[in-house]
Structure formats: C-alpha cells, structure tokens
Tab-separated table of C-alpha atoms and ligand atoms in Angstrom:
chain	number	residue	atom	x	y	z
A	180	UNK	CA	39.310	-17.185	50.065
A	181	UNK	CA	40.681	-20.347	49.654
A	182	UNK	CA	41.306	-23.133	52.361
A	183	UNK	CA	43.061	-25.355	50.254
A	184	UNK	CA	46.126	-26.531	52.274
A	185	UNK	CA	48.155	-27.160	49.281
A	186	UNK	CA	47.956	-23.851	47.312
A	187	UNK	CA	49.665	-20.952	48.595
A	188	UNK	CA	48.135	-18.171	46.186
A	189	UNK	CA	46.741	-13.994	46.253
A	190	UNK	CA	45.098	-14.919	42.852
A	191	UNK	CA	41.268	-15.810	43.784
A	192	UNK	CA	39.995	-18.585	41.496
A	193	UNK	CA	37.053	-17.925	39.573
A	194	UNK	CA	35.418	-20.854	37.868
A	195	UNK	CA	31.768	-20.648	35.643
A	196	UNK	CA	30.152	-22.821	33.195
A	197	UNK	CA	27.538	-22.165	30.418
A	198	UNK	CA	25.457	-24.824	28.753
A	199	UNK	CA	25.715	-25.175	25.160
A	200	UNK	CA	22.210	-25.364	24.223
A	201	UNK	CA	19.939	-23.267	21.830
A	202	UNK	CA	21.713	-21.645	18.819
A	203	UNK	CA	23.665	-18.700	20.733
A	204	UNK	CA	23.385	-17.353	24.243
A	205	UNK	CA	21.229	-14.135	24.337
A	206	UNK	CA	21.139	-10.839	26.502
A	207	UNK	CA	20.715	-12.480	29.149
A	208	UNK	CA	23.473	-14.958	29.653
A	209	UNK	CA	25.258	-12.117	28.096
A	210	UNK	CA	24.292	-9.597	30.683
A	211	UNK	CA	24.259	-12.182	33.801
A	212	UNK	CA	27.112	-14.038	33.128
A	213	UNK	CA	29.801	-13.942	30.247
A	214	UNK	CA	30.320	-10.446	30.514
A	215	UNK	CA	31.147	-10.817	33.857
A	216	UNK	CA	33.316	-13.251	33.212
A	217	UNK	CA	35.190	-11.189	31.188
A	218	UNK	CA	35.360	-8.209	33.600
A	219	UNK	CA	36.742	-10.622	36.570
A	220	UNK	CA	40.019	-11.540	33.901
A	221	UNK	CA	41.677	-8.738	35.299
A	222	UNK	CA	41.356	-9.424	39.010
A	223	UNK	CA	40.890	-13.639	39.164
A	224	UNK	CA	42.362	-16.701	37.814
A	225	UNK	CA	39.264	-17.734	35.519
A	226	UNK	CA	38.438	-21.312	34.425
A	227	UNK	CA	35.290	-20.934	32.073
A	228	UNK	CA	33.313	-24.510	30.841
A	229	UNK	CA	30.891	-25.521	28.385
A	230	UNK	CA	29.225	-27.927	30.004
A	231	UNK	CA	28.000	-30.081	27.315
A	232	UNK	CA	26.971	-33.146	30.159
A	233	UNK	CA	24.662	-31.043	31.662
A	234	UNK	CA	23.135	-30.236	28.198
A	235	UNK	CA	22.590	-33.981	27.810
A	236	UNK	CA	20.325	-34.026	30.942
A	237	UNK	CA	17.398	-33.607	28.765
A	238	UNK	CA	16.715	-35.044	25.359
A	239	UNK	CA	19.464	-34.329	22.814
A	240	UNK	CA	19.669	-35.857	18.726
A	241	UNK	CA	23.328	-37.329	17.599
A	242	UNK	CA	25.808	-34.333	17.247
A	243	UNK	CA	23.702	-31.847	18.606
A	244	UNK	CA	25.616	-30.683	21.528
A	245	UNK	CA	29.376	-31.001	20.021
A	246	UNK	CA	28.029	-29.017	17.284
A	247	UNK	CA	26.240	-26.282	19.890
A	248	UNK	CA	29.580	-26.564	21.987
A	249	UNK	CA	32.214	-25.414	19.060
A	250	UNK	CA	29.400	-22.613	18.326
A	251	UNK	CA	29.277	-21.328	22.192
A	252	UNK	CA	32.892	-21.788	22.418
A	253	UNK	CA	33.669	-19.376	19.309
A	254	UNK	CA	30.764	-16.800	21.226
A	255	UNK	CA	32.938	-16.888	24.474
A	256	UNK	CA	36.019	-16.122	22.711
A	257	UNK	CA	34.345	-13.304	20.525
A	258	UNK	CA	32.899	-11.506	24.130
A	259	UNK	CA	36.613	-11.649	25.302
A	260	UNK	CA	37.247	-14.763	27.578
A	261	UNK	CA	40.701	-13.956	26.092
A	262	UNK	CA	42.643	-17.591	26.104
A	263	UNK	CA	45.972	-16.417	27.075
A	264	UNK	CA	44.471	-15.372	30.365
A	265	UNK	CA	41.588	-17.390	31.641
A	266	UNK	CA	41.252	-21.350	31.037
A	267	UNK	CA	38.244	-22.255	28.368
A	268	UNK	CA	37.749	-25.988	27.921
A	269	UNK	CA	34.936	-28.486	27.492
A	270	UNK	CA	33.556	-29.879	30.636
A	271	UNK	CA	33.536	-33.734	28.856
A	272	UNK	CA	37.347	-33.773	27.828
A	273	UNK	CA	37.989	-33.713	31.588
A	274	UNK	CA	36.805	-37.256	32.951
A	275	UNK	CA	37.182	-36.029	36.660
A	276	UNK	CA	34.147	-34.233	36.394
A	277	UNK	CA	31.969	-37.488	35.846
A	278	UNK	CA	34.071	-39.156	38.386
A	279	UNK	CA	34.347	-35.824	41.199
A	280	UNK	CA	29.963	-35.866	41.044
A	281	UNK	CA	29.902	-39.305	41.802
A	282	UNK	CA	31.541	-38.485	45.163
A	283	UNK	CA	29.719	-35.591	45.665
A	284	UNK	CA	26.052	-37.573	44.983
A	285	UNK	CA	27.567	-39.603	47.488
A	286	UNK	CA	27.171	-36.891	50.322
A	287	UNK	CA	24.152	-35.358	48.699
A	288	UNK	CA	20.830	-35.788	50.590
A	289	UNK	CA	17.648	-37.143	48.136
A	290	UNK	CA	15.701	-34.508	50.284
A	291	UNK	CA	18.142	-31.707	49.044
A	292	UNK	CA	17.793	-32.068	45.485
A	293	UNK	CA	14.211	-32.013	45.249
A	294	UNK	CA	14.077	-29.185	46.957
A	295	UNK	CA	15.403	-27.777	43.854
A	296	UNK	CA	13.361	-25.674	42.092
A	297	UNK	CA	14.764	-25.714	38.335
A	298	UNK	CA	14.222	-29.213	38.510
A	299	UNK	CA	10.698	-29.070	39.408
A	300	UNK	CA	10.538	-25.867	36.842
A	301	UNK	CA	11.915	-28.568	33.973
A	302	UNK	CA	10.671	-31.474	34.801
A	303	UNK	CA	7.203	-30.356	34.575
A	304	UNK	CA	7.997	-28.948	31.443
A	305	UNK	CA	9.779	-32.067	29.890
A	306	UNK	CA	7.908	-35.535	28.964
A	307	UNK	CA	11.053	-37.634	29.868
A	308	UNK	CA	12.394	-36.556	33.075
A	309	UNK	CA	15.729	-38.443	33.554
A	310	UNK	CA	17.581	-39.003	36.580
A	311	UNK	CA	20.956	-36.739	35.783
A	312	UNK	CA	18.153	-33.917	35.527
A	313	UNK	CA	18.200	-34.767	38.934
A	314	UNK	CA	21.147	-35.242	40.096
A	315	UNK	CA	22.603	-32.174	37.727
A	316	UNK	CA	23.632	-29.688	41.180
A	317	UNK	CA	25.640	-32.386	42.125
A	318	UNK	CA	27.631	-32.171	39.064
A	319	UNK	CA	27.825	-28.670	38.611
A	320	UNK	CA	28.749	-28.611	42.801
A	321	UNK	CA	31.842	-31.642	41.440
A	322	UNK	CA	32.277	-28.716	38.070
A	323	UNK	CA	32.947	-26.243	40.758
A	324	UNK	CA	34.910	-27.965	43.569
A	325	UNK	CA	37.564	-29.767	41.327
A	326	UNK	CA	39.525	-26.332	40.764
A	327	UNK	CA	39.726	-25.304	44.232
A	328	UNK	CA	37.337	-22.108	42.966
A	329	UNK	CA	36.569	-19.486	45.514
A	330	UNK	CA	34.000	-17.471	43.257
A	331	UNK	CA	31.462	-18.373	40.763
A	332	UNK	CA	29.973	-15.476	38.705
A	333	UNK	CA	26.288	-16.949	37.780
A	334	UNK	CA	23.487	-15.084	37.145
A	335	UNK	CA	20.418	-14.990	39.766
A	336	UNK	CA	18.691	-18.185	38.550
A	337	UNK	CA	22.105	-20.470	39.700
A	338	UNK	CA	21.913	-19.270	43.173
A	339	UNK	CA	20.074	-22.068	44.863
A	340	UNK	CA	22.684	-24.129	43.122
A	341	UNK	CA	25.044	-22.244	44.756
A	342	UNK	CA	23.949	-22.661	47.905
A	343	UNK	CA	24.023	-26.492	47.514
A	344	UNK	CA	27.488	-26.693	46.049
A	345	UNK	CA	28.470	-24.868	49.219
A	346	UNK	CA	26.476	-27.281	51.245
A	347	UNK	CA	27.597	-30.266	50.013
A	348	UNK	CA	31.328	-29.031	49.821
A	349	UNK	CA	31.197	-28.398	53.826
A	350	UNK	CA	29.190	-31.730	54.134
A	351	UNK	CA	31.986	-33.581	52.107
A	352	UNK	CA	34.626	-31.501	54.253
A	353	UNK	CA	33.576	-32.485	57.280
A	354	UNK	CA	33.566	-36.287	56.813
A	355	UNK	CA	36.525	-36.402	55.221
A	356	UNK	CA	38.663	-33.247	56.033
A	357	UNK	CA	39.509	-29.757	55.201
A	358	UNK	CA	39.974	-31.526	51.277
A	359	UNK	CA	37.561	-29.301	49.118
A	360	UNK	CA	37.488	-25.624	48.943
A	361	UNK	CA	34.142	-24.313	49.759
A	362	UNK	CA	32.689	-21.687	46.573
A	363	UNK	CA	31.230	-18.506	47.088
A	364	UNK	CA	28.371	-17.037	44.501
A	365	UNK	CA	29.677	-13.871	42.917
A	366	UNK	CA	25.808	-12.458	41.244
A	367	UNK	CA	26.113	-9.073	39.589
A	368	UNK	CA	23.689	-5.840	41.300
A	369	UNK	CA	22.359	-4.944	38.023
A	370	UNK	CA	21.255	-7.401	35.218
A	371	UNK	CA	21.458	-10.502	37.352
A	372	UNK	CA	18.107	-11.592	35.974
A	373	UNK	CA	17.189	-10.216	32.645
A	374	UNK	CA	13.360	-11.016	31.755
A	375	UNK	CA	11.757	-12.077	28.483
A	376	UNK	CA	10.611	-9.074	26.815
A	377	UNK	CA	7.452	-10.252	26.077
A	378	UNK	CA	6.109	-11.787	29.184
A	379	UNK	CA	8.360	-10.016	31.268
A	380	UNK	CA	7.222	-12.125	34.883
A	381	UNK	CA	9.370	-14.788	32.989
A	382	UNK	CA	13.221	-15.097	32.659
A	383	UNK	CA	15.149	-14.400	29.499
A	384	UNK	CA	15.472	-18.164	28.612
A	385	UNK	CA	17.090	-20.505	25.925
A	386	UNK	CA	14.755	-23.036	25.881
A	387	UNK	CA	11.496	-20.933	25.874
A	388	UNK	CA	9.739	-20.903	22.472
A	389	UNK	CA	9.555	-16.732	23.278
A	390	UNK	CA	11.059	-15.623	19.650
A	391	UNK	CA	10.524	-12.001	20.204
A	392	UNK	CA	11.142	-11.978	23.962
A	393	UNK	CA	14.505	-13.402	23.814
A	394	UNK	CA	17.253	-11.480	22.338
A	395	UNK	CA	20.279	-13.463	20.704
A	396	UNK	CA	23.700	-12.376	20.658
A	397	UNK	CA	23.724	-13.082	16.744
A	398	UNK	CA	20.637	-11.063	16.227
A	399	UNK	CA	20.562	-8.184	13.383
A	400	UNK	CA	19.981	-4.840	13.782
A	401	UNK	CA	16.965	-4.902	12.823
A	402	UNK	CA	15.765	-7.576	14.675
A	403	UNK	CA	16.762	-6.014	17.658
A	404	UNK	CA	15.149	-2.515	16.827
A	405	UNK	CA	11.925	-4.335	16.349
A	406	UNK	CA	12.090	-6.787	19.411
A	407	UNK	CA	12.374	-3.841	21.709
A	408	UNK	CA	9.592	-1.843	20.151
A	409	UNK	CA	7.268	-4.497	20.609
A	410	UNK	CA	8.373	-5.309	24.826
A	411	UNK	CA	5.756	-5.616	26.473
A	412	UNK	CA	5.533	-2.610	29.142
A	413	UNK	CA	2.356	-1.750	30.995
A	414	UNK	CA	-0.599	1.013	30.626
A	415	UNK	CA	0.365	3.382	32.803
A	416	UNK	CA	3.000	5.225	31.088
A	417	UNK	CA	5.078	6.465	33.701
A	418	UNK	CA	8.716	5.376	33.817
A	419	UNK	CA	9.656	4.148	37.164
A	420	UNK	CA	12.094	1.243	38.237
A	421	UNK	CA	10.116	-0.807	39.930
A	422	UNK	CA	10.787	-4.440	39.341
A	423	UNK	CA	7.530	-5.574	41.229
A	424	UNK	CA	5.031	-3.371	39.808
A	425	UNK	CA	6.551	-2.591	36.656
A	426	UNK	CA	8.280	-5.562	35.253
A	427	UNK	CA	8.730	-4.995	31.807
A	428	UNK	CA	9.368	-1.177	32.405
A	429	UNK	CA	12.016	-2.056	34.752
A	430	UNK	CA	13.401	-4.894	33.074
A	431	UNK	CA	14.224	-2.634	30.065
A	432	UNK	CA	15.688	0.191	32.373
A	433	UNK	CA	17.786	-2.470	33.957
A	434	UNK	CA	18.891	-3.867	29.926
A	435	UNK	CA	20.041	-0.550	29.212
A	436	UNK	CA	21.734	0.199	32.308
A	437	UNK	CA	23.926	-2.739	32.029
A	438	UNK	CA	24.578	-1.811	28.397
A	439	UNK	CA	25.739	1.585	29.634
A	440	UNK	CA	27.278	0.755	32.645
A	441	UNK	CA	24.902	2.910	34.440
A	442	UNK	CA	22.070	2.453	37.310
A	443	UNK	CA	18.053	1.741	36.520
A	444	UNK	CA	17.156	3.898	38.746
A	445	UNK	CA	19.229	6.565	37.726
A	446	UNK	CA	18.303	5.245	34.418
A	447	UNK	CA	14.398	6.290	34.546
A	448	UNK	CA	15.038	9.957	35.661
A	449	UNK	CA	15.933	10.360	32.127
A	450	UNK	CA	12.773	9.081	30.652
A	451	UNK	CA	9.146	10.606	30.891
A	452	UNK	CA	7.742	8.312	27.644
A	453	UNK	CA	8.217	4.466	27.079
A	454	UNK	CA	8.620	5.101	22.933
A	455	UNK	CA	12.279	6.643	23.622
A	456	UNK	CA	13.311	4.124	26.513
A	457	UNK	CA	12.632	1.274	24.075
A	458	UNK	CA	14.544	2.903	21.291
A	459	UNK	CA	17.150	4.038	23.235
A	460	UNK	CA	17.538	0.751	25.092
A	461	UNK	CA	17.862	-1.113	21.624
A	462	UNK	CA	20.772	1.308	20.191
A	463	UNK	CA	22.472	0.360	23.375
A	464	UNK	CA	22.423	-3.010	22.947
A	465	UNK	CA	23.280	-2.885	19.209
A	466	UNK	CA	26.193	-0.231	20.365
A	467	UNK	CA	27.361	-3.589	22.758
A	468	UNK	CA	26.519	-6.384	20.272
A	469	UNK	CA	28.455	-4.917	17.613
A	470	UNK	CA	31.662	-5.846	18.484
A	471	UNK	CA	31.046	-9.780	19.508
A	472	UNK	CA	29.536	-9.908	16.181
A	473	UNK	CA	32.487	-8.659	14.103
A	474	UNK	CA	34.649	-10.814	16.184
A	475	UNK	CA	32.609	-13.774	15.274
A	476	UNK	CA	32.664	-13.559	11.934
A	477	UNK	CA	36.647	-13.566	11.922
A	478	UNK	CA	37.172	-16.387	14.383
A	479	UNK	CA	37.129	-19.917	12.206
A	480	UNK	CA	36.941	-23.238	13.376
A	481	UNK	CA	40.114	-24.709	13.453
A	482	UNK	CA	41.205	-21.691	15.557
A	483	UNK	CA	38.630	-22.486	18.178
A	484	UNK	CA	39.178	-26.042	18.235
A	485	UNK	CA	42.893	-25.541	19.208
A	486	UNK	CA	41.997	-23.050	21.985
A	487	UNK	CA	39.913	-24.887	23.512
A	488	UNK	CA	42.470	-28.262	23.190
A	489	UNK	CA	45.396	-26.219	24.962
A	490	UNK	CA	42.406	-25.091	27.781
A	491	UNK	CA	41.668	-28.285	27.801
A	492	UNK	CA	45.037	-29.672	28.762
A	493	UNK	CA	45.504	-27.152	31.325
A	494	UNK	CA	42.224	-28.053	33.066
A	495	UNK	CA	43.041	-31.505	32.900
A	496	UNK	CA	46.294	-30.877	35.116
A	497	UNK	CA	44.342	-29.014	37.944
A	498	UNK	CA	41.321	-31.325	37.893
A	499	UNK	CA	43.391	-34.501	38.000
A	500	UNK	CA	45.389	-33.047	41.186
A	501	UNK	CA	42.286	-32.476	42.921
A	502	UNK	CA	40.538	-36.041	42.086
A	503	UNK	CA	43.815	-37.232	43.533
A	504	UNK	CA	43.198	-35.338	46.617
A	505	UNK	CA	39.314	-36.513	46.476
A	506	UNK	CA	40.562	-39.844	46.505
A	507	UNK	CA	43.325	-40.423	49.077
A	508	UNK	CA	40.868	-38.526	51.932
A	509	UNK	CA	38.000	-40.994	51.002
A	510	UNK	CA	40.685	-43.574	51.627
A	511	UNK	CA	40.070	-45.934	48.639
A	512	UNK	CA	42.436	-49.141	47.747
B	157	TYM	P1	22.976	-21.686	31.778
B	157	TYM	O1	23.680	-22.314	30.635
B	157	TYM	O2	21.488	-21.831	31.848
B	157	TYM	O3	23.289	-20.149	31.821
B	157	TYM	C1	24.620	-19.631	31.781
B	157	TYM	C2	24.718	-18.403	32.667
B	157	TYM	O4	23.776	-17.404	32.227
B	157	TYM	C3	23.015	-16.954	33.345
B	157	TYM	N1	21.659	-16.595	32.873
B	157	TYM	C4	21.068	-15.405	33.073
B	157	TYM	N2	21.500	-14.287	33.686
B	157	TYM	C5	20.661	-13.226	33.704
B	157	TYM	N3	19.419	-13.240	33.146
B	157	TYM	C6	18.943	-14.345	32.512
B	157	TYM	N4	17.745	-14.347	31.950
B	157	TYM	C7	19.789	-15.493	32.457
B	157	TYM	N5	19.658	-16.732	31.923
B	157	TYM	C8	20.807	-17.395	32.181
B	157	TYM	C9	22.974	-18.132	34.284
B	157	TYM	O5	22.683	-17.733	35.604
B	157	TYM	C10	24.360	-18.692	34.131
B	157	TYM	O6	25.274	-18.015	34.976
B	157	TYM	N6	23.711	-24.768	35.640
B	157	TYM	C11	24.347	-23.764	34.807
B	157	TYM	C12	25.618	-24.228	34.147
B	157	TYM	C13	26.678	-24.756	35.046
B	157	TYM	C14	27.492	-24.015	35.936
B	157	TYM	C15	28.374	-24.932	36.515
B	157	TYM	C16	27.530	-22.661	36.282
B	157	TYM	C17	27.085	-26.057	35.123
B	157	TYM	N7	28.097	-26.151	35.996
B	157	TYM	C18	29.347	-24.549	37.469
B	157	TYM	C19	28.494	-22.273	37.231
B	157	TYM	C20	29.354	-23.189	37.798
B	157	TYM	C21	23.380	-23.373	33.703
B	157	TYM	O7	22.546	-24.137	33.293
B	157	TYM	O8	23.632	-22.152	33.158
C-alpha cells in the first residue's frame, strides 16, 4: 500500500499503460492486460495511458501514432475502461511524464538498463537503435511513479520492468526521502503470457509479421475460426497442460480458459482430441470478442476525443502535484 505521506486513502491506485502501435491490440494484450484492467475498476482507483512516447522509441512516419492512439483509445473504451470510473488519458498531454523520467534516468544505473532484456530482444531486431529505446524503463518507471500507484496490472513480459521501476523508486527514495511511492506488479495466474499460435515458443506480439499467429481484437469470425484451426500443436495428440513440453497445446488450453474464466488444467480433462479444443477454443473467443466489437462500431470519434480530454485534465492535476513533490525534495532553485 501506499507510503505517500500526503494521501490519506483505502482506495489502492492502480495505474497501466498500453502502447499504441500496430492496428488494434490482440488476444493477448487483451487477455494479459486490458481485461484486467477492467476487472480491477471495481476494487482500485485506475489511471490507464496510451503511451504514445514510448511508441516513438522506434521508427514512426508523420501521424502515425496520434492516429494509432485515437484507434487504441476507442478499443479501451469498447472493453470497458468505463470513463466515469477509471482515468484514460494520453501519456504526451501530460508534460510531467517527460520531465518525472528525466529525474528518474538521473538515479538509473547504465549497468541496469542493459541488463534489460526487451531492449536487447528489439534492438537486435531494429536497424536504428535509438537511445529512448534505451532509456524507455525509465520512463515507464517516471509513467508509474507520478500517480503515487501501488499496483500495475501488466502482463508477464513487463515484469523485469517492474522490477526496475521498483528499484529505481527505492533508489530515488532513499537519496531524497520517503517522496515516491514504490509500485507493486499485479500479473494475472492464467493468460499472463499468451503465445503466437503459430510458433507458439514465441509471444503473442504486435510487431511480429506472424499474421495467422496473432489474433486481433477486430478480427472476423471467420478469421478467427480459421486462425485456430491452423495453431500449431504438436504430434502427439494427447491433451495435457504442459506449458514446457506442450506449448502450443497448452497455450490454447490456457486461451480458452481465460475466455471462460476457467483453469487449463482443469481445462484439458475435458479434451481427449486437439480438432475440438481448437474449435472450441475459437467459439470462446468469438463468444468474448463479440461484444468489444459491437461497442466499437457505435463509439465515434468526437466522443473519444472528449473522453480522453476530461481524463486528460484529471491526470494532469495528480501528475503536476507529484512533479511538485519531485521537485522540492531534489531541492532545485
Ligand atoms: P505493450 O503495449 O507492449 O503491451 C500492453 C500490455 O499487454 C501485455 N501483453 C501481453 N500479455 C499477455 N500475453 C501477451 N502475448 C502479451 N503481449 C503484451 C503487456 O504485458 C502489457 O501489460 N512497456 C509497456 C507499456 C508501458 C507501461 C507503462 C505499462 C509504458 N509505461 C507503465 C505499465 C505501466 C508496453 O510496451 O506494453
């Protein structure tokens, strides 16, 4: 819980962010992240960012990323981040996250950021390789940090960042007081990692050129239907969770587990052939899909924009009393 001296509160705060890159999130981000997002409403204060800086850490054309960001936004609303409730903003109309990651670079080791291993995953994978590539945990520690957030619900892949945010926080903390409240990682039990469903060693990834491996939230029935048949399982037909052994078996127990709420375990007692686990697995997701789409299609643009203005200007507030904070215990003129 929080250890900020200033707020008195029984609320925790739960703060996440989402990139706003490739054309829609798919089951994965779904699965890992939003959705949880969307279950914590109930029980947490949420403040929920597109984080359209961090997009820019690799090559981006002109108007690609507002563009991407007004799409993901109208997706978050559609999955139920429901505005009235949780704060949903864009992470560039609040300057103090530039200016909070500056500080935090500031008591970030070199040594601790290449230890990183997303940034060794991208940067081999990208020709240019800039700097905020990086330095991008330190901004996503500042994202964190500058609404005194006790949990963030990520998906698996974000926990190393996690665990740097936290370091950092207790680093800046102890040089310069009991300022900054220090994050905890909040990573669902089931669906925490959903795989590609073709090469299912890999992670269910925007960026990957895997069209039939990813699924996307804006995907058709039919689309789905035929990008489960073809998942990639294994040869010896027998339906077992076993993440290790089994990856693609497993990671399609563990897809429609999550769907259903259920367990994967519990999941592959039902099952003694992979033809009706694939088919069965799809429905679910379409049964799950359905809804976000329909919303979707309803929600226009102008009605987005203003959402995420007033979240926005309700970010802004918290943010700016924090930075304030930042700055008087560094002691600047
Ligand atoms: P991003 O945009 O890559 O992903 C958004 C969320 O989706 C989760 N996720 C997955 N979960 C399960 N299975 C998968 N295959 C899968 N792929 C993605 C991610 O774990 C994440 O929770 N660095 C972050 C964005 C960020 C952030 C923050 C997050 C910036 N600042 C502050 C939390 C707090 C990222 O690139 O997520």
């Amino acid at each position: 819980m929080s250890n900020d001296p200033n707020r008195a509160k029984s609320t925790p705060r739960a703060f996440s962010g989402i990139q706003p890159t490739g054309d829609v999130p798919h089951l994965g981000n779904y699965i890992g992240a939003l959705r949880n997002w969307v279950d914590l409403q109930d029980s947490t204060d949420g403040i929920y960012c597109i984080v359209d800086l961090h997009a820019l850490s690799v090559p981006r054309e002109p108007g690609e990323v507002g563009r991407a960001t007004l799409q993901m936004a109208r997706v978050m609303l559609a999955v139920g981040i429901d505005p009235e409730r949780s704060t949903l903003f864009v992470q560039s109309r609040v300057r103090e996250h530039s200016e909070l990651a500056w500080f935090i670079q500031c008591v970030t080791a070199f040594g601790e950021l290449r230890r990183m291993t997303q940034f060794k995953d991208k940067s081999e994978s990208n020709d240019f390789v800039s700097s905020a590539l990086f330095t991008y945990p330190t901004l996503m520690a500042a994202d964190i940090v500058l609404y005194d957030t006790d949990v963030v619900p990520v998906g698996d892949d974000q926990r190393q960042h996690l665990e740097i945010a936290r370091d950092v926080t207790q680093r800046f903390n102890s040089r310069f007081g009991d300022v900054l409240v220090v994050p905890e990682a909040r990573i669902a039990e089931v669906g925490a990692r959903i795989m590609d469903l073709q090469n299912p060693q890999n992670k269910m990834s925007k960026s990957s050129d895997s069209v039939l491996g990813t699924v996307s939230l804006t995907d058709t029935e039919d689309e789905i239907a035929r990008k489960f048949k073809r998942a990639v399982t294994d040869n010896d037909a027998e339906v077992r969770f076993d993440p290790e052994n089994k990856p693609g078996v497993s990671n399609l127990l563990t897809i429609l587990a999550a769907a259903k709420r259920t367990d994967p375990a519990t999941e592959a007692e039902n099952y003694t052939q992979y033809g009706p686990l694939k088919t069965d697995t799809a429905d679910a997701v379409i049964e799950m899909i359905r809804p976000i789409q329909k919303r979707m299609a309803e929600l226009d643009d102008g009605t987005v924009s203003e959402l995420l203005t007033a979240g926005e200007d309700r970010a802004r507030e918290k943010a700016s009393e924090v930075m304030e904070r930042v700055r008087r215990a560094v002691g600047l003129f």
